[in-house]
Tab-separated table of C-alpha atoms in Angstrom:
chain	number	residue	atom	x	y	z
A	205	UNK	CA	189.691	87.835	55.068
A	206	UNK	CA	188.223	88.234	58.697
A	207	UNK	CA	185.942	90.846	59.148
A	208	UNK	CA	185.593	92.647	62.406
A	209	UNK	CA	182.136	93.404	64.045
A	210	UNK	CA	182.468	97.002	63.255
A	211	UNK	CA	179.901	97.743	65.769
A	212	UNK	CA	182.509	98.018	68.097
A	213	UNK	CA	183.616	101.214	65.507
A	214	UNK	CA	181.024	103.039	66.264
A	215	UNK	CA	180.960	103.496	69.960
A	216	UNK	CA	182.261	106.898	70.473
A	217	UNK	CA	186.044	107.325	72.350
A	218	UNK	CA	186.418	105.540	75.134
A	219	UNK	CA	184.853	104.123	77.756
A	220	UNK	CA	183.523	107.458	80.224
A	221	UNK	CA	185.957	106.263	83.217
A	222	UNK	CA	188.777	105.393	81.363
A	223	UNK	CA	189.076	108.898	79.589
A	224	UNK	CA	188.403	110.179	83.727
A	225	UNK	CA	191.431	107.877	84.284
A	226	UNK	CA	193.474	109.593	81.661
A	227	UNK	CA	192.990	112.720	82.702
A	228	UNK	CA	193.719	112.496	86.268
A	229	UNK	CA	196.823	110.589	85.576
A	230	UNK	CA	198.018	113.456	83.427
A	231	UNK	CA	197.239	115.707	86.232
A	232	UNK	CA	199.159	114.103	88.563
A	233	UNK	CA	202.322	113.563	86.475
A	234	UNK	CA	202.021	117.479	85.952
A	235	UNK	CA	201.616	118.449	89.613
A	236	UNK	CA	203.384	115.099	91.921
A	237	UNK	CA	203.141	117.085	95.231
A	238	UNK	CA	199.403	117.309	95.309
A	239	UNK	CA	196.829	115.346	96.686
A	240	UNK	CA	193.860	114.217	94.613
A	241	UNK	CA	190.789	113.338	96.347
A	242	UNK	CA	188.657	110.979	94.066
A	243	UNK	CA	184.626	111.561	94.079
A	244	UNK	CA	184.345	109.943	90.777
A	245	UNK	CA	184.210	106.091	90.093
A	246	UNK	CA	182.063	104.561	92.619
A	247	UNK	CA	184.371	102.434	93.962
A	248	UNK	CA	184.135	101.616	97.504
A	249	UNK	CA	186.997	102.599	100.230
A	250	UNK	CA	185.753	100.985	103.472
A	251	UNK	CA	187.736	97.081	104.070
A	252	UNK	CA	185.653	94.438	103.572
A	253	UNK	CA	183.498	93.427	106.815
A	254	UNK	CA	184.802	91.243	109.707
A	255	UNK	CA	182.597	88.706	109.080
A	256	UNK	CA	182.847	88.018	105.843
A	257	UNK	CA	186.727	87.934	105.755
A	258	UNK	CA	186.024	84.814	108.710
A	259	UNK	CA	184.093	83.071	105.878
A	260	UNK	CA	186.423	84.084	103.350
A	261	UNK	CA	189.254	82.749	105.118
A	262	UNK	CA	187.538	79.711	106.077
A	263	UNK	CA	186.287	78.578	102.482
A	264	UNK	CA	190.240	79.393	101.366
A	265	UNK	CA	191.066	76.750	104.045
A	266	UNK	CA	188.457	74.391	102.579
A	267	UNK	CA	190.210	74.547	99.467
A	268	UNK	CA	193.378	73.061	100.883
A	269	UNK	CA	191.656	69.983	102.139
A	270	UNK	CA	190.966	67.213	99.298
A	271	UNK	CA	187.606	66.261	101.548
A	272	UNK	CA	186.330	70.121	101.300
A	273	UNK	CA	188.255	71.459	98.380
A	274	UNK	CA	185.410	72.396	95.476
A	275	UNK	CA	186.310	72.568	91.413
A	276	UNK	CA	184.063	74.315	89.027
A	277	UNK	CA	180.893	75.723	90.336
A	278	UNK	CA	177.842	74.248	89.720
A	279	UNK	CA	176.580	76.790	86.221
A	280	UNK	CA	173.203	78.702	88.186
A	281	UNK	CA	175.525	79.097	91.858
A	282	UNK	CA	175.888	77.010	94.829
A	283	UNK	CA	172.505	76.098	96.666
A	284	UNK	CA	173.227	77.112	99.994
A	285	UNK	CA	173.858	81.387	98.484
A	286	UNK	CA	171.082	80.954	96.273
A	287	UNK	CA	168.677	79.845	99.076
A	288	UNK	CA	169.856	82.609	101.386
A	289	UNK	CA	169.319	85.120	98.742
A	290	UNK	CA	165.903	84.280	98.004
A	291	UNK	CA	164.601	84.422	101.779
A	292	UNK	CA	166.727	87.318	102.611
A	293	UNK	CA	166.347	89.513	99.656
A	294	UNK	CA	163.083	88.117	98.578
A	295	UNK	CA	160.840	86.030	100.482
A	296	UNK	CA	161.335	88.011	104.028
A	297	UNK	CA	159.702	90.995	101.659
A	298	UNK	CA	156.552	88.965	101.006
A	299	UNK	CA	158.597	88.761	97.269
A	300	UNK	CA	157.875	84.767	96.163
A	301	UNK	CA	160.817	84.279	94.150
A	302	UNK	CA	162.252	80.638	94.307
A	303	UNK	CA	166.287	80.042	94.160
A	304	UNK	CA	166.065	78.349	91.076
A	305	UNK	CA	165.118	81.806	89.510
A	306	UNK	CA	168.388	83.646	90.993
A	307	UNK	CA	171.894	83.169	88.952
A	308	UNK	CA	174.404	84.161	90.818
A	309	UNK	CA	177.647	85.939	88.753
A	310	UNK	CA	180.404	87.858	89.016
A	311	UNK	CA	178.697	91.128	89.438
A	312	UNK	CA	175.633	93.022	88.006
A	313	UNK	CA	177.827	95.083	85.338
A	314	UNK	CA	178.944	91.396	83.624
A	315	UNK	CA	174.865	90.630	83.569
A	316	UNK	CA	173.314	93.969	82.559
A	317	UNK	CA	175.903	94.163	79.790
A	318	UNK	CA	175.210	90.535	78.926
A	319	UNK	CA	171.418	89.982	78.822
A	320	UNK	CA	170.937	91.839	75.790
A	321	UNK	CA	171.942	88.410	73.956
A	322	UNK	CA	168.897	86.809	74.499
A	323	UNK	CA	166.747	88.917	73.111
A	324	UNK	CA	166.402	89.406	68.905
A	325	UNK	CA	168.892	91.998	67.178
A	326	UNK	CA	165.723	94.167	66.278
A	327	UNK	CA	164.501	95.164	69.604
A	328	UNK	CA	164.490	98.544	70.674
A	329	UNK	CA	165.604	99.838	74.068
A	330	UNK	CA	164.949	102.279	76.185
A	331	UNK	CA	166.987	104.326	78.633
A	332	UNK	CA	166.556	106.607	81.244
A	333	UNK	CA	168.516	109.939	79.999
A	334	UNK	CA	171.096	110.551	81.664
A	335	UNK	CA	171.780	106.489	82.234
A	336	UNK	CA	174.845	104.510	83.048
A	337	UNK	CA	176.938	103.285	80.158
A	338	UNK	CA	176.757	99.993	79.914
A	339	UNK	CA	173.030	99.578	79.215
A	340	UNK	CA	173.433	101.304	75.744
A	341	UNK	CA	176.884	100.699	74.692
A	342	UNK	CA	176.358	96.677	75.293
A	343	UNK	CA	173.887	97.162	73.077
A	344	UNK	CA	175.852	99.131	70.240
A	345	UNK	CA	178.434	96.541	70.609
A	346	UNK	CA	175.367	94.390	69.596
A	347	UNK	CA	174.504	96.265	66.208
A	348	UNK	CA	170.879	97.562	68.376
A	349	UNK	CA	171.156	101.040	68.756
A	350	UNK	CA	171.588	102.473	64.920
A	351	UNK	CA	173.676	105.800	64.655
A	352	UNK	CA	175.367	107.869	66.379
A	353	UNK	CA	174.726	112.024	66.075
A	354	UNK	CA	177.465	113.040	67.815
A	355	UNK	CA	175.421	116.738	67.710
A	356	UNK	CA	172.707	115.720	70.090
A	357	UNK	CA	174.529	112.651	71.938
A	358	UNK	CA	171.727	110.487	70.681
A	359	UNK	CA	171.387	107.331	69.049
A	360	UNK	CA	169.237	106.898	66.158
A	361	UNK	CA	167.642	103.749	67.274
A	362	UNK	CA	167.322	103.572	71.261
A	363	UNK	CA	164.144	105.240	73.011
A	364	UNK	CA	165.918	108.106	75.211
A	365	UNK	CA	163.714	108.910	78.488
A	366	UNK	CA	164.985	112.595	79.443
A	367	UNK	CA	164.855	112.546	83.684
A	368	UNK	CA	165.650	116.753	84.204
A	369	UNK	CA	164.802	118.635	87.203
A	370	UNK	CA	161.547	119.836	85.793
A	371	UNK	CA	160.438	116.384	85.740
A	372	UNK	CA	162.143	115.300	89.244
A	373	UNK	CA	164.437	113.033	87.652
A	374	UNK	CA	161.323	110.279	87.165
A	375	UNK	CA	161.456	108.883	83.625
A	376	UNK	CA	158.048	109.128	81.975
A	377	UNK	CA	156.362	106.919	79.804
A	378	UNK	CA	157.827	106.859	76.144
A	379	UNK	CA	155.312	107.791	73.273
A	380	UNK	CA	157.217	105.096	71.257
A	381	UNK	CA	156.768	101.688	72.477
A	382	UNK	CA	160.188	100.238	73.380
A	383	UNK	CA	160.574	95.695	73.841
A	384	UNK	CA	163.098	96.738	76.335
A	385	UNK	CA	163.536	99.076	79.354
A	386	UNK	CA	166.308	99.776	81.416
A	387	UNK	CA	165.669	100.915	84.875
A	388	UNK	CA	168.543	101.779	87.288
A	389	UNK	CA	166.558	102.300	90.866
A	390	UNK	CA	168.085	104.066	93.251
A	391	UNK	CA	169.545	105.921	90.244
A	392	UNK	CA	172.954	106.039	89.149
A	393	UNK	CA	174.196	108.733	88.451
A	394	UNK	CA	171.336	111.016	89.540
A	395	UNK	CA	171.013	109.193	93.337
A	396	UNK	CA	166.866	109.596	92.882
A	397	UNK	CA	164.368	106.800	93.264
A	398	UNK	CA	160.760	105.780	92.383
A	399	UNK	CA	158.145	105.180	94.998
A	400	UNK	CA	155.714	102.255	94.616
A	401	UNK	CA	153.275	104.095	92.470
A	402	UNK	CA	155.757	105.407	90.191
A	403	UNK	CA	156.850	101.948	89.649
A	404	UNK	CA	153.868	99.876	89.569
A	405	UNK	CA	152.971	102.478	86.816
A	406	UNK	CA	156.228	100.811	84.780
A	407	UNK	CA	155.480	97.416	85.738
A	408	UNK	CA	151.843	97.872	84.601
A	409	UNK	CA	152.977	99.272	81.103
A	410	UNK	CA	155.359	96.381	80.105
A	411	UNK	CA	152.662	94.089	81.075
A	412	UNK	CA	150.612	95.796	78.699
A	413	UNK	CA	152.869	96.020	75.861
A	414	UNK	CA	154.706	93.000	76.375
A	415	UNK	CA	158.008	94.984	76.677
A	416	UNK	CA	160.552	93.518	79.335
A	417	UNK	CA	161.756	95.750	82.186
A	418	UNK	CA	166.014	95.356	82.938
A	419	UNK	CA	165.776	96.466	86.525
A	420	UNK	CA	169.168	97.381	88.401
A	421	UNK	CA	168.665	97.191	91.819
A	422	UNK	CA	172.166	97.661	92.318
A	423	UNK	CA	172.239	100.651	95.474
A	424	UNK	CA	169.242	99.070	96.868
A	425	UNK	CA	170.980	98.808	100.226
A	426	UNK	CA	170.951	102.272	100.631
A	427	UNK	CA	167.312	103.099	100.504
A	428	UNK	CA	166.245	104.988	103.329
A	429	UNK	CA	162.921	106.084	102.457
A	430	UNK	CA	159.480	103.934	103.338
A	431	UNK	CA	157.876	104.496	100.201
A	432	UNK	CA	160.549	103.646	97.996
A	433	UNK	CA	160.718	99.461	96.930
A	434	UNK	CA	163.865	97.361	97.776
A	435	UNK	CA	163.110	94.798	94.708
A	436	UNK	CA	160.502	95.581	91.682
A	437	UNK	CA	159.011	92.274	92.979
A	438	UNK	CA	157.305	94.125	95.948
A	439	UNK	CA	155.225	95.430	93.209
A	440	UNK	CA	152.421	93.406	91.847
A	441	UNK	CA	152.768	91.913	87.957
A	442	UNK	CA	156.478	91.994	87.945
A	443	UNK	CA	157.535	88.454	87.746
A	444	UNK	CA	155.709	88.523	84.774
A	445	UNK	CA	157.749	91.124	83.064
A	446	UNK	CA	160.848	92.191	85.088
A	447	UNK	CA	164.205	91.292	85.271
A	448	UNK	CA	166.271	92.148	88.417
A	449	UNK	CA	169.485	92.763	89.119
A	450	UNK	CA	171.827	92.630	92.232
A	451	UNK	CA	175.506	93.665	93.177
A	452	UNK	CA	177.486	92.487	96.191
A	453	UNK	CA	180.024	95.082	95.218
A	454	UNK	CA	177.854	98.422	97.279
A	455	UNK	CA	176.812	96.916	100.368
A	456	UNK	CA	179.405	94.274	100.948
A	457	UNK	CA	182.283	95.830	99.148
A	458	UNK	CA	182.885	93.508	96.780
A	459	UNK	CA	184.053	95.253	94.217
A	460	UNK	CA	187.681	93.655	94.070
A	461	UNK	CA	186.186	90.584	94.778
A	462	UNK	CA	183.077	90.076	92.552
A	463	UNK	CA	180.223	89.045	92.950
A	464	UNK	CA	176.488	89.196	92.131
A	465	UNK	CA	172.837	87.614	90.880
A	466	UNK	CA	169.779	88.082	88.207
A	467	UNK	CA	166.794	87.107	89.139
A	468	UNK	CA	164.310	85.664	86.433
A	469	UNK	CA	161.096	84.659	87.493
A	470	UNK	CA	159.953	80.937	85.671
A	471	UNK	CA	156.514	83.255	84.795
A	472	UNK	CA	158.422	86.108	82.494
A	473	UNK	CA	157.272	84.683	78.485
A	474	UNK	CA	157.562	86.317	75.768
A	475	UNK	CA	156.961	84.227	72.231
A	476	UNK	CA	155.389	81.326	74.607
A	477	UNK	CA	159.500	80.635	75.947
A	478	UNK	CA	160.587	81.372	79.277
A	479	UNK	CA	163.526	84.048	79.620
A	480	UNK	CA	164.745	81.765	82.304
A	481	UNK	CA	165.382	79.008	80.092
A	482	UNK	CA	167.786	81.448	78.043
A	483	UNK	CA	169.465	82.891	80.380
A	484	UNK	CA	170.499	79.569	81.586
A	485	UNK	CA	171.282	78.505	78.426
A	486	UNK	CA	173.707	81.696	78.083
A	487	UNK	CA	174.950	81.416	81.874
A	488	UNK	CA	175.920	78.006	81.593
A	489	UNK	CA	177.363	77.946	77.898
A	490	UNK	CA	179.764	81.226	78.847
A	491	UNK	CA	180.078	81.168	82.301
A	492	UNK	CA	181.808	78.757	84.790
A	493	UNK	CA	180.187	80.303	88.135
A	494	UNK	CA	181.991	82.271	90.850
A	495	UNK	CA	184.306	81.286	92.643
A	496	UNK	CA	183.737	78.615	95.624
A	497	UNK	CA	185.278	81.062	98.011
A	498	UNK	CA	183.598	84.211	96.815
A	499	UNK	CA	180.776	82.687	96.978
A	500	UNK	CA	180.717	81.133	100.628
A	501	UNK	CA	181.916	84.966	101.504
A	502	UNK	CA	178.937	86.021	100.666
A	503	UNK	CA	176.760	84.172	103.264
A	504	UNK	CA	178.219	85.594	105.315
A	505	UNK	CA	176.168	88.918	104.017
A	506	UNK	CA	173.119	87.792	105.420
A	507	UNK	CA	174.553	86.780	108.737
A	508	UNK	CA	174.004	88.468	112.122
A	509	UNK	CA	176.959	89.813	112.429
A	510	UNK	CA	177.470	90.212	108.796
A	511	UNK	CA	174.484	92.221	108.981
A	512	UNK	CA	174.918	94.586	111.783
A	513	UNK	CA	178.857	95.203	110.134
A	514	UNK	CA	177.333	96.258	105.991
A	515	UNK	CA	175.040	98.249	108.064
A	516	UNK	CA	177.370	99.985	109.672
A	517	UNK	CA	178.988	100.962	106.372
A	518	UNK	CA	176.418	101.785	104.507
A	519	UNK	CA	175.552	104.252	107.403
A	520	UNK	CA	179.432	105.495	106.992
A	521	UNK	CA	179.125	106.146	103.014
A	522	UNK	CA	175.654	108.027	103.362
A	523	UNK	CA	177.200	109.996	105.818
A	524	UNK	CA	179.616	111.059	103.591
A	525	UNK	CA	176.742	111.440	100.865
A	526	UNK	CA	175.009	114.112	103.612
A	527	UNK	CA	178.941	115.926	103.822
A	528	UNK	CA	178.557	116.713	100.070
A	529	UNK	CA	175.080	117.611	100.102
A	530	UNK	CA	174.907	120.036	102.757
A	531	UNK	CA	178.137	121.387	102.041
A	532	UNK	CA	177.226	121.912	98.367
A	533	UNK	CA	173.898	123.201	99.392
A	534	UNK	CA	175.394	125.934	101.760
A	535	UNK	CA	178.047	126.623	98.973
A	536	UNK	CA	174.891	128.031	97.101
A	537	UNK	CA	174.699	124.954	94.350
A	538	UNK	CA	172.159	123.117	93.212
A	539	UNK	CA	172.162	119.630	94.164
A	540	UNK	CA	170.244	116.639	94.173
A	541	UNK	CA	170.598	112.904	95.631
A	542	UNK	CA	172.348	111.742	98.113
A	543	UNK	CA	169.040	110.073	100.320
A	544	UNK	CA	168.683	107.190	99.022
A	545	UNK	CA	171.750	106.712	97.040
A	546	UNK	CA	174.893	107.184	97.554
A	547	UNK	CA	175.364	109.723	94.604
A	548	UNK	CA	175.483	113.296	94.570
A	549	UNK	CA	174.100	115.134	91.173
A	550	UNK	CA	175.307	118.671	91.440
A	551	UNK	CA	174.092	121.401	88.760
A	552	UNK	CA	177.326	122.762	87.333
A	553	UNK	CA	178.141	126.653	87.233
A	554	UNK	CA	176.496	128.428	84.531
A	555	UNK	CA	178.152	129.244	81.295
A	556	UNK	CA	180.081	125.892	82.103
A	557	UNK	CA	179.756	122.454	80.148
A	558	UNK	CA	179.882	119.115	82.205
A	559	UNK	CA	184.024	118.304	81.134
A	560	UNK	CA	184.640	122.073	81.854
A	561	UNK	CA	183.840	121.933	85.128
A	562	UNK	CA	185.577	118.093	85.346
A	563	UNK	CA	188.795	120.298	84.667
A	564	UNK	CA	188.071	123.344	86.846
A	565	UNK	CA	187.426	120.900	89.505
A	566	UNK	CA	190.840	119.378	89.072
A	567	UNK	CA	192.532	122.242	88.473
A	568	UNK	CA	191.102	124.492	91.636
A	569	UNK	CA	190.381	121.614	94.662
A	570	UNK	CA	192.140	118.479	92.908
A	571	UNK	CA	188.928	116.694	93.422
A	572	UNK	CA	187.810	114.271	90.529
A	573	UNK	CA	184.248	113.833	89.709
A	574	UNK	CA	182.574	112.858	86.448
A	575	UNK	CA	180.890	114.580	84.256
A	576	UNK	CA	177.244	114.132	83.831
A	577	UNK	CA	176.897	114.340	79.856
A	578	UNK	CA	179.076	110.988	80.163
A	579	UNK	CA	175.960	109.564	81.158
A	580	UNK	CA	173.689	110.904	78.233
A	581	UNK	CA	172.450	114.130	76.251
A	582	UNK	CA	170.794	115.191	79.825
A	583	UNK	CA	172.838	114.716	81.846
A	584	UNK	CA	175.063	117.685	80.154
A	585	UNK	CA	175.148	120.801	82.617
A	586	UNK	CA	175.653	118.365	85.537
A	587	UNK	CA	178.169	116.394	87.866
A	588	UNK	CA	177.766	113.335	89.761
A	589	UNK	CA	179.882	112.658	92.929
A	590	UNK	CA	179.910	109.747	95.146
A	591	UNK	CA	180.492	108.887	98.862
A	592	UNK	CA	182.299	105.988	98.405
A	593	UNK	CA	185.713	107.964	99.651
A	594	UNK	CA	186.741	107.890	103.181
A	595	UNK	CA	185.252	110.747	105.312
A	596	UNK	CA	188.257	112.599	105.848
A	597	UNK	CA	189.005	112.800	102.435
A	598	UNK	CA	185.133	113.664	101.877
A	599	UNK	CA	185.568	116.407	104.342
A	600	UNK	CA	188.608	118.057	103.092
A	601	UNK	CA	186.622	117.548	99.594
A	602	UNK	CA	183.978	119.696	99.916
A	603	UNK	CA	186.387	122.299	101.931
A	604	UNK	CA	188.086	122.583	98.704
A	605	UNK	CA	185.106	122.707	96.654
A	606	UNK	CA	183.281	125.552	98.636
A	607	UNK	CA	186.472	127.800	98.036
A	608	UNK	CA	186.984	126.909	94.449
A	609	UNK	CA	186.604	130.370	92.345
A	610	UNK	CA	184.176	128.918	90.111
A	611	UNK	CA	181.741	127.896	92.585
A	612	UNK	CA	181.916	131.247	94.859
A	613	UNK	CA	179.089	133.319	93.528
């Protein structure tokens, strides 16, 4: 008889934006004449930039040409993204990383979800609390993360770093030595960051340990601050014990489109084998590369033009992110974020849990958020939003929010 991996049993409900998606549906069957503004999934709003849609187009006509048309991708990406990446992202920031240490993807949620396979069944993680989804339930889905206690929100076997106000939302070093740490930086959902010290301080402790740090470098085209790294590389000792990842989807827009890279340095051992020689292994064996077209969009990222456009909407969404922060902040609420990130993490009302205040929200402004404690034990008692909505609709928002009876103190 075939036997299920009951892992999969154990994960509790559904995915966090999927029960958000069930709810708001049900709302709007129940009330078809109003408008719901969505602050919740961070998907972007803004059309994809001029520039790239000229490349887009252009690599769609190569495909209708037998001399230019281009089958399966070659497994690590094509040459000419993967050399653009590493001067762009990397070299230009005094960062050596090579191109044959970036693997370029579909997206960074497909990698951070995946790259648990290449490390042994008995390793124990560690996550920033509150911490986005994927990084532990990939790795319940795995058999990694023991049981569930549906009392405190906490799995039995995974190394839970509590970031909280009193702490500033910086994760501190775990009295329990973890093999592998997941770092989201700027933070999703809490929109905070860590400066160079506060990082080298990580970097220095998994070189010490031997532990590996999963770095998701996802929003890192929204850091604003001087102080604040735009790749763990910029620190010194990472290659030797980071892994990085990277998301077209935030400051392109690809989102509907897809695409993404890891970077694994050639020096990250551990057991005398190089991580890079696994994830290739993995990449290769289960992946058949991004698309031709997607990925000759994508140079166009690191264009002039290309440039000057993503820069222009990244300014546009962190705009919005200053809307809901000041507006918030004048409403009286506590609120953090929104700098460099563009993610607001509002304290919710007292008296209120995290899902209460999901449905108040609905119910008073028809504005959808999501609730922190989908995120992790601490992140219960809060509420992220995003400015990834247009501005108008960001606006009219926060209007509604600031008149909602459950905010008015």
């Amino acid at each position: 008889m075939v036997k299920i991996n009951e892992n999969y049993l154990k994960l509790p409900g559904s995915y966090l934006f999927s029960t958000i998606a069930k709810k708001v549906n049900a709302y709007i069957e129940a009330n078809p004449g109003k408008k719901v503004i969505r602050l919740g999934i961070g998907d972007v709003t803004q059309p994809i930039a001029p520039a790239i849609i000229e490349e887009l187009h252009g690599a769609v006509n190569e495909m209708g040409a037998a001399e230019t048309f281009h089958g399966y991708a070659p497994d690590l990406g094509y040459g000419f993204l993967r050399e653009l990446i590493a001067g762009e992202d990397y070299i230009a920031r005094g960062c050596q990383i090579s191109a044959d240490e970036i693997f370029v993807s579909d997206g960074a949620k497909s990698d951070c979800g995946n790259i648990q396979e290449i490390f042994d069944q008995n390793c124990k993680i560690a996550v920033c609390d509150p911490v986005y989804p994927v990084y532990v339930d990939s790795n319940v889905m795995a058999g990694r993360t023991g049981e569930y206690d549906e009392k405190t929100g906490k799995w039995s076997n995974v190394i839970y770093m509590p970031c909280t106000a009193e702490n500033h939302f910086v994760p501190q070093l775990p009295e329990e030595t973890p093999d592998l740490i997941y770092l989201c930086v700027p933070n999703n959902p809490t929109g905070t960051t860590l400066n160079r010290d506060q990082l080298k301080v990580w970097v220095d402790y998994a070189n010490e340990t031997g532990a590996v740090i999963l770095y998701d470098a996802a929003y890192e085209a929204y850091i604003a601050q001087d102080d604040v790294p735009h790749t763990i590389y910029e620190i010194e000792g990472a290659k030797t014990c980071a892994i990085e990842f990277r998301s077209f989807s935030k400051n392109a827009g690809f989102t509907g489109v897809r695409l993404g890279f890891t970077v694994i340095p050639k020096s990250l051992e551990r057991g005398g084998v190089m991580l890079h020689s696994l994830w290739a292994r993995r990449h290769g064996t289960k992946f058949n590369g991004a698309p031709y077209i997607i990925q000759k969009a994508g140079t166009a990222v690191y264009s002039k033009e290309g440039k000057a456009q993503l820069k222009e909407q990244v300014a546009y969404y962190m705009r919005n992110a200053k809307v809901i922060y000041d507006g918030l902040k004048e409403a009286g609420c506590e609120v953090y974020g929104g700098v460099n990130a563009p993610y607001i993490w509002l304290k919710v009302p007292e008296g209120m849990t995290s899902w209460d205040f999901f449905d108040r929200l609905l119910e008073e402004a028809s504005v959808v958020g999501t609730p922190g404690s989908g995120f992790g034990p601490s992140g219960e008692g809060y509420f992220r939003l995003t400015a990834f909505g247009t501005y108008e609709n960001t606006v009219e928002a926060i209007e509604r929010m600031k008149k909602m009876p459950s905010l008015i103190k």
